[in-house]
Short mmCIF file of C-alpha atoms in Angstrom, two decimals:
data_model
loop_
_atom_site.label_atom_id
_atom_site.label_comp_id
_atom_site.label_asym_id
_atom_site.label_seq_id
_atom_site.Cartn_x
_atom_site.Cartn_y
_atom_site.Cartn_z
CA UNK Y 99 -20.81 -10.49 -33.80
CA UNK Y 100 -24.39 -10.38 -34.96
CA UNK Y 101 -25.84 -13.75 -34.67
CA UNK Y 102 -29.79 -15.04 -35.37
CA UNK Y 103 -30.66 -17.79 -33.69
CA UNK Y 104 -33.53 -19.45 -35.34
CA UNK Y 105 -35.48 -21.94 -32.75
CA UNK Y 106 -38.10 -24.51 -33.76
CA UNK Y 107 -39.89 -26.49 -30.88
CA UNK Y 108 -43.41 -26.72 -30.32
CA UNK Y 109 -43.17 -27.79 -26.39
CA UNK Y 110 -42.21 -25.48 -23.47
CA UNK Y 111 -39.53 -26.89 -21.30
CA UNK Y 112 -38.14 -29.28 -24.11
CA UNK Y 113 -34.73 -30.30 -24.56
CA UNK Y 114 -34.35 -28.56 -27.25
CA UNK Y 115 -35.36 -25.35 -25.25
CA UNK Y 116 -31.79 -26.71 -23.29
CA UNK Y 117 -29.43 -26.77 -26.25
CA UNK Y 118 -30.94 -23.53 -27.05
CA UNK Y 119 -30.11 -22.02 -23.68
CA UNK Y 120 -26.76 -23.32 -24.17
CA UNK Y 121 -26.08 -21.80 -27.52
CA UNK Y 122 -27.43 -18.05 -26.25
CA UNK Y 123 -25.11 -18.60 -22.63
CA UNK Y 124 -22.34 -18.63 -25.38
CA UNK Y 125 -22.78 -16.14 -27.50
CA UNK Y 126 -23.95 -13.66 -24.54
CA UNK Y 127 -20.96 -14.69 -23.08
CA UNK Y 128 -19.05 -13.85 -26.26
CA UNK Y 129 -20.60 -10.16 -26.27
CA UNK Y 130 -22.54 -11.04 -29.20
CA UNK Y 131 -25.33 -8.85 -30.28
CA UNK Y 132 -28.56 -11.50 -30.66
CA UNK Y 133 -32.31 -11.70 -32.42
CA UNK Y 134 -34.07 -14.75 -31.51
CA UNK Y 135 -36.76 -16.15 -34.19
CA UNK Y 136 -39.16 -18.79 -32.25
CA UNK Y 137 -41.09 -20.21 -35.09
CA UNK Y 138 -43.90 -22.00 -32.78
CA UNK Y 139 -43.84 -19.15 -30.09
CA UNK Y 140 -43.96 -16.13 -32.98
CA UNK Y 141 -46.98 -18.23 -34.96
CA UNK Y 142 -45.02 -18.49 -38.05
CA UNK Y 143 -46.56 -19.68 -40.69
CA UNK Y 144 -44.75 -22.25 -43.44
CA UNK Y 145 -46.79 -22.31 -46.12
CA UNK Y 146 -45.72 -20.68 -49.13
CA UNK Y 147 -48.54 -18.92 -50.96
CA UNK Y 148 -49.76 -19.60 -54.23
CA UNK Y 149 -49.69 -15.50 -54.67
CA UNK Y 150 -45.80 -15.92 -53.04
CA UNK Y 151 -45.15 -18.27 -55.30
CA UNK Y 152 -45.92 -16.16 -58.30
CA UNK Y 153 -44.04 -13.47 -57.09
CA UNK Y 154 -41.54 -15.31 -56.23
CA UNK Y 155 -38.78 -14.41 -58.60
CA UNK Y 156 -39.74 -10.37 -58.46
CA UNK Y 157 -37.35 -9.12 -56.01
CA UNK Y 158 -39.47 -6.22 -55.91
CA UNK Y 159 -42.09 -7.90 -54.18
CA UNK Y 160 -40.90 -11.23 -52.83
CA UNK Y 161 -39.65 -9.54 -49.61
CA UNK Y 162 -42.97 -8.28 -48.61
CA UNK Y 163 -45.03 -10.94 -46.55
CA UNK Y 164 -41.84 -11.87 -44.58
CA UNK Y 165 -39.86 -8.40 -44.95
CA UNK Y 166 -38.81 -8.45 -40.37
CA UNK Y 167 -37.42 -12.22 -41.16
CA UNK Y 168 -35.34 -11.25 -44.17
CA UNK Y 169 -34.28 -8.29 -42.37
CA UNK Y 170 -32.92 -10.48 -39.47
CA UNK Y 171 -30.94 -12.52 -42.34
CA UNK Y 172 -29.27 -9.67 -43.51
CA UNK Y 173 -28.50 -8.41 -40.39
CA UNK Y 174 -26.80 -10.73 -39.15
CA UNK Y 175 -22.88 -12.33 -39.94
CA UNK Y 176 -23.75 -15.80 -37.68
CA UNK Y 177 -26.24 -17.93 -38.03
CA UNK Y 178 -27.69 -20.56 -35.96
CA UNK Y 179 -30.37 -23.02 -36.27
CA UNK Y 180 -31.68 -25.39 -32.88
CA UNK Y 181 -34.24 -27.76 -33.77
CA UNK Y 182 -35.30 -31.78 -33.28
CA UNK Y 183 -35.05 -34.12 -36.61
CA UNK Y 184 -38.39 -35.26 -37.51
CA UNK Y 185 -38.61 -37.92 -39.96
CA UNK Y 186 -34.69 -37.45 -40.61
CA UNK Y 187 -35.02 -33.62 -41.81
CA UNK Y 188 -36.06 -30.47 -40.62
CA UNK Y 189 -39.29 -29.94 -39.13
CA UNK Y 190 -42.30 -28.61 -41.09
CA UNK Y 191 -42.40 -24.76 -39.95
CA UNK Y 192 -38.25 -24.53 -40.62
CA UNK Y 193 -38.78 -26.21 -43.64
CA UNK Y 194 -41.26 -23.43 -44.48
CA UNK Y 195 -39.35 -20.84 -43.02
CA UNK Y 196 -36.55 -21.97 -45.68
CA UNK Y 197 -38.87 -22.06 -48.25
CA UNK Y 198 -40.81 -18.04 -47.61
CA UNK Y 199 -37.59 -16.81 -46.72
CA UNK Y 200 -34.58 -17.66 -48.43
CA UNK Y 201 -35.71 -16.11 -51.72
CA UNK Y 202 -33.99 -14.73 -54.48
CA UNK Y 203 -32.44 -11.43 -54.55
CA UNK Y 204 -32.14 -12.33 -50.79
CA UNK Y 205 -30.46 -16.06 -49.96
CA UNK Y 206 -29.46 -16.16 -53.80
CA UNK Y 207 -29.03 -14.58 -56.73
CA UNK Y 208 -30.96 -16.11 -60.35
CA UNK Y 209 -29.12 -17.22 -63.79
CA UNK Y 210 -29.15 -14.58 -65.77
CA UNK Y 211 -26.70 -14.40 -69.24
CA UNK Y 212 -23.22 -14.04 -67.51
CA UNK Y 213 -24.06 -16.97 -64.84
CA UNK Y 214 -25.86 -20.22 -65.88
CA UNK Y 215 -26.49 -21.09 -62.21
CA UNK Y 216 -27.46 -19.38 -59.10
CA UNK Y 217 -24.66 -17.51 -56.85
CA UNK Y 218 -24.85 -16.90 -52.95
CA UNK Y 219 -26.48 -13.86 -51.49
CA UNK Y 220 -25.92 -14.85 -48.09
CA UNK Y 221 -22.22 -13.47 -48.03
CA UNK Y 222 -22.57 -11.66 -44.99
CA UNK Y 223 -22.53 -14.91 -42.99
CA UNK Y 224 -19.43 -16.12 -41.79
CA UNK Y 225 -20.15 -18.81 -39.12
CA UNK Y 226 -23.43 -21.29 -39.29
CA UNK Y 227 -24.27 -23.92 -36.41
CA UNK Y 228 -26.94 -26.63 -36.35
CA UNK Y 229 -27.57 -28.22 -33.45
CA UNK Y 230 -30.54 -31.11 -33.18
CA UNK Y 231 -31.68 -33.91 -31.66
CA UNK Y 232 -32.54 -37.06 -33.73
CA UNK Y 233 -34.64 -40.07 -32.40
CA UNK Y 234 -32.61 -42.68 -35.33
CA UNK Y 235 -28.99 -43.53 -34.64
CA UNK Y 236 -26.19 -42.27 -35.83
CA UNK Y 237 -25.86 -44.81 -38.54
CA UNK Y 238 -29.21 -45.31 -39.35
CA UNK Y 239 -29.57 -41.38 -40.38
CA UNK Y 240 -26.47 -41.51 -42.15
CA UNK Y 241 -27.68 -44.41 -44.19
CA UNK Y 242 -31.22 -42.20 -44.98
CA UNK Y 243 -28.97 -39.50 -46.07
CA UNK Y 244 -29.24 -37.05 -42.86
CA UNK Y 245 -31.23 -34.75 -45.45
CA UNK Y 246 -32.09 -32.19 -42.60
CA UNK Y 247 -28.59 -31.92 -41.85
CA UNK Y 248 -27.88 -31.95 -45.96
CA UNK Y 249 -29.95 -28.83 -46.58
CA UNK Y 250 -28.56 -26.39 -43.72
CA UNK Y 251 -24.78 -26.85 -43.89
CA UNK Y 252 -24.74 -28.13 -47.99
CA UNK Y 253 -27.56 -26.36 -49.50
CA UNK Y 254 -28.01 -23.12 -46.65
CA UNK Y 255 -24.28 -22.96 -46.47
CA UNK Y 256 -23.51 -23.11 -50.12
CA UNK Y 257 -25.08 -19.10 -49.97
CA UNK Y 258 -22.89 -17.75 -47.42
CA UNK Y 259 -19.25 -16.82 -47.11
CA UNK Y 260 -17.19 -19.29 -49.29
CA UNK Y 261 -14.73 -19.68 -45.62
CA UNK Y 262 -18.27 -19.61 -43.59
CA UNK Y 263 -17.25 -21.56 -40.54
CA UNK Y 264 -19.60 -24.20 -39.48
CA UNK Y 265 -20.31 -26.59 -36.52
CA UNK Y 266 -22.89 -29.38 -35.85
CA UNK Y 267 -24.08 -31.38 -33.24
CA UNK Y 268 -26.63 -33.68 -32.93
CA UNK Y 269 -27.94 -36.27 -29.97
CA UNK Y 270 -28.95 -39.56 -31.76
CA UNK Y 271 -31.11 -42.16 -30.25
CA UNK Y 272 -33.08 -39.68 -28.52
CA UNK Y 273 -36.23 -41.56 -27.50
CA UNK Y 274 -33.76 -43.44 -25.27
CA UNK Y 275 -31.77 -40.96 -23.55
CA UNK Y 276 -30.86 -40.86 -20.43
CA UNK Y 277 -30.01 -37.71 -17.28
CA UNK Y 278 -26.40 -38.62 -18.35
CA UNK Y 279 -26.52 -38.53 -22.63
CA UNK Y 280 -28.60 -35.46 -22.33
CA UNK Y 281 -26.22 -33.76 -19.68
CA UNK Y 282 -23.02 -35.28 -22.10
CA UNK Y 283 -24.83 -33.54 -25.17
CA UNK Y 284 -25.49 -30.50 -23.93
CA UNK Y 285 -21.40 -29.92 -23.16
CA UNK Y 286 -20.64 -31.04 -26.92
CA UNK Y 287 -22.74 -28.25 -27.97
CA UNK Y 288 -20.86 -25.91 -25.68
CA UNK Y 289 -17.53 -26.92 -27.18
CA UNK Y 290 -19.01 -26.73 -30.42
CA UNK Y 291 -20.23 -23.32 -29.55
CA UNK Y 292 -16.87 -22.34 -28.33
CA UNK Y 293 -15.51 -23.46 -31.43
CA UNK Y 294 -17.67 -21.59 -33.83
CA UNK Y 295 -17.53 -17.91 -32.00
CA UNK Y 296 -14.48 -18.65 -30.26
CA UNK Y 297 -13.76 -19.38 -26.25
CA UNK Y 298 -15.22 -17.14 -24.11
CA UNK Y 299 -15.47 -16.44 -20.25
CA UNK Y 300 -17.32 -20.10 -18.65
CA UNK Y 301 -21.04 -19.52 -18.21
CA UNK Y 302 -22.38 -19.54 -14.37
CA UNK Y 303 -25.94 -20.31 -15.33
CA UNK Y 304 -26.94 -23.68 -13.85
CA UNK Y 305 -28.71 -25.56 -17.09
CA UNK Y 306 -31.83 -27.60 -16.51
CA UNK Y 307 -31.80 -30.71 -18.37
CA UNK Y 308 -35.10 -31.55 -19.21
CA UNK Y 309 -36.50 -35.05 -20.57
#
């Protein structure tokens, strides 16, 4: 198992920083070979470039200003992003991550005459998590559309293998969590973990739960 973990916090100590901790216990516990992208901690920067932009259909040149990420997507056969919901989707730096990254000839492939619409590139990947933290309900994100959650395991997902196994988990109503719905949360993601990579030996690590 190769598996990229892509983490997007900007605070040190977060609870986010928890369900990531969680999510690498597993997979080192699984034998899994890792890379670890830290947007925040790595400096990456989201915007796409007007000059990206207008190469952004030459697959001879698209790769260039983000050529380590893209080789950490193809690398990899699991695929993992950790994040909090701002605003109901995916914060800013992931969104731009998506945006500099995921390009064609890499995430997808263009029309061309045989094929009116695009066609995954993203083959290679055969199990996806998403695990966030939302400060809306349950219902009331659902009613938005979730649209963070919509464009990781519809849109992201839609590229990979066509039996990619997926898992979610998010922890609504976060602005008023408690010791207990954080502690609760972070065991759902290590059954959903468990589920995704399949069961291995129980982690020892004691896991801080941080506010």
């Amino acid at each position: 198992m190769r598996a990229l973990v892509i983490y997007s916090h900007p605070r040190t100590g977060s609870f986010t920083s928890a369900v990531r901790d969680v999510v690498l216990d597993k997979l080192r516990a699984a034998g899994a070979d890792i890379r670890v992208t830290d947007l925040y901690a790595d400096g990456f920067d989201p915007v796409l470039s007007g000059r990206e932009l207008e190469n952004y259909e030459d697959e001879g040149l698209n790769r260039d200003p983000v050529q380590g990420d893209i080789d950490d997507l193809l690398w990899c056969d699991t695929l993992i992003f950790v994040y909090p919901t701002w605003w109901y989707g995916l914060p800013a730096i992931l969104k731009g991550w998506l945006d500099r990254v995921m390009v064609p000839g890499v995430a997808f492939r263009m029309p061309d005459e045989t094929n009116a619409d695009i066609r995954p590139g993203l083959t290679h990947i055969k199990r996806m998590g998403v695990f966030t933290t939302c400060g809306a309900s349950w219902w009331l994100t659902r009613f938005v559309g979730a649209p963070g959650r919509r464009t990781l395991l519809r849109g992201v997902r839609l590229m990979c293998a066509r039996r990619c196994k997926t898992s979610f988990a998010a922890h609504y109503l976060m602005d008023s969590s408690t010791e207990t719905s954080r502690a609760a949360h972070l065991a759902r993601v290590a059954v959903k973990m468990d589920r995704l990579i399949g069961k291995a030996a129980p982690v020892n690590r004691k896991t801080e739960i941080p506010a």
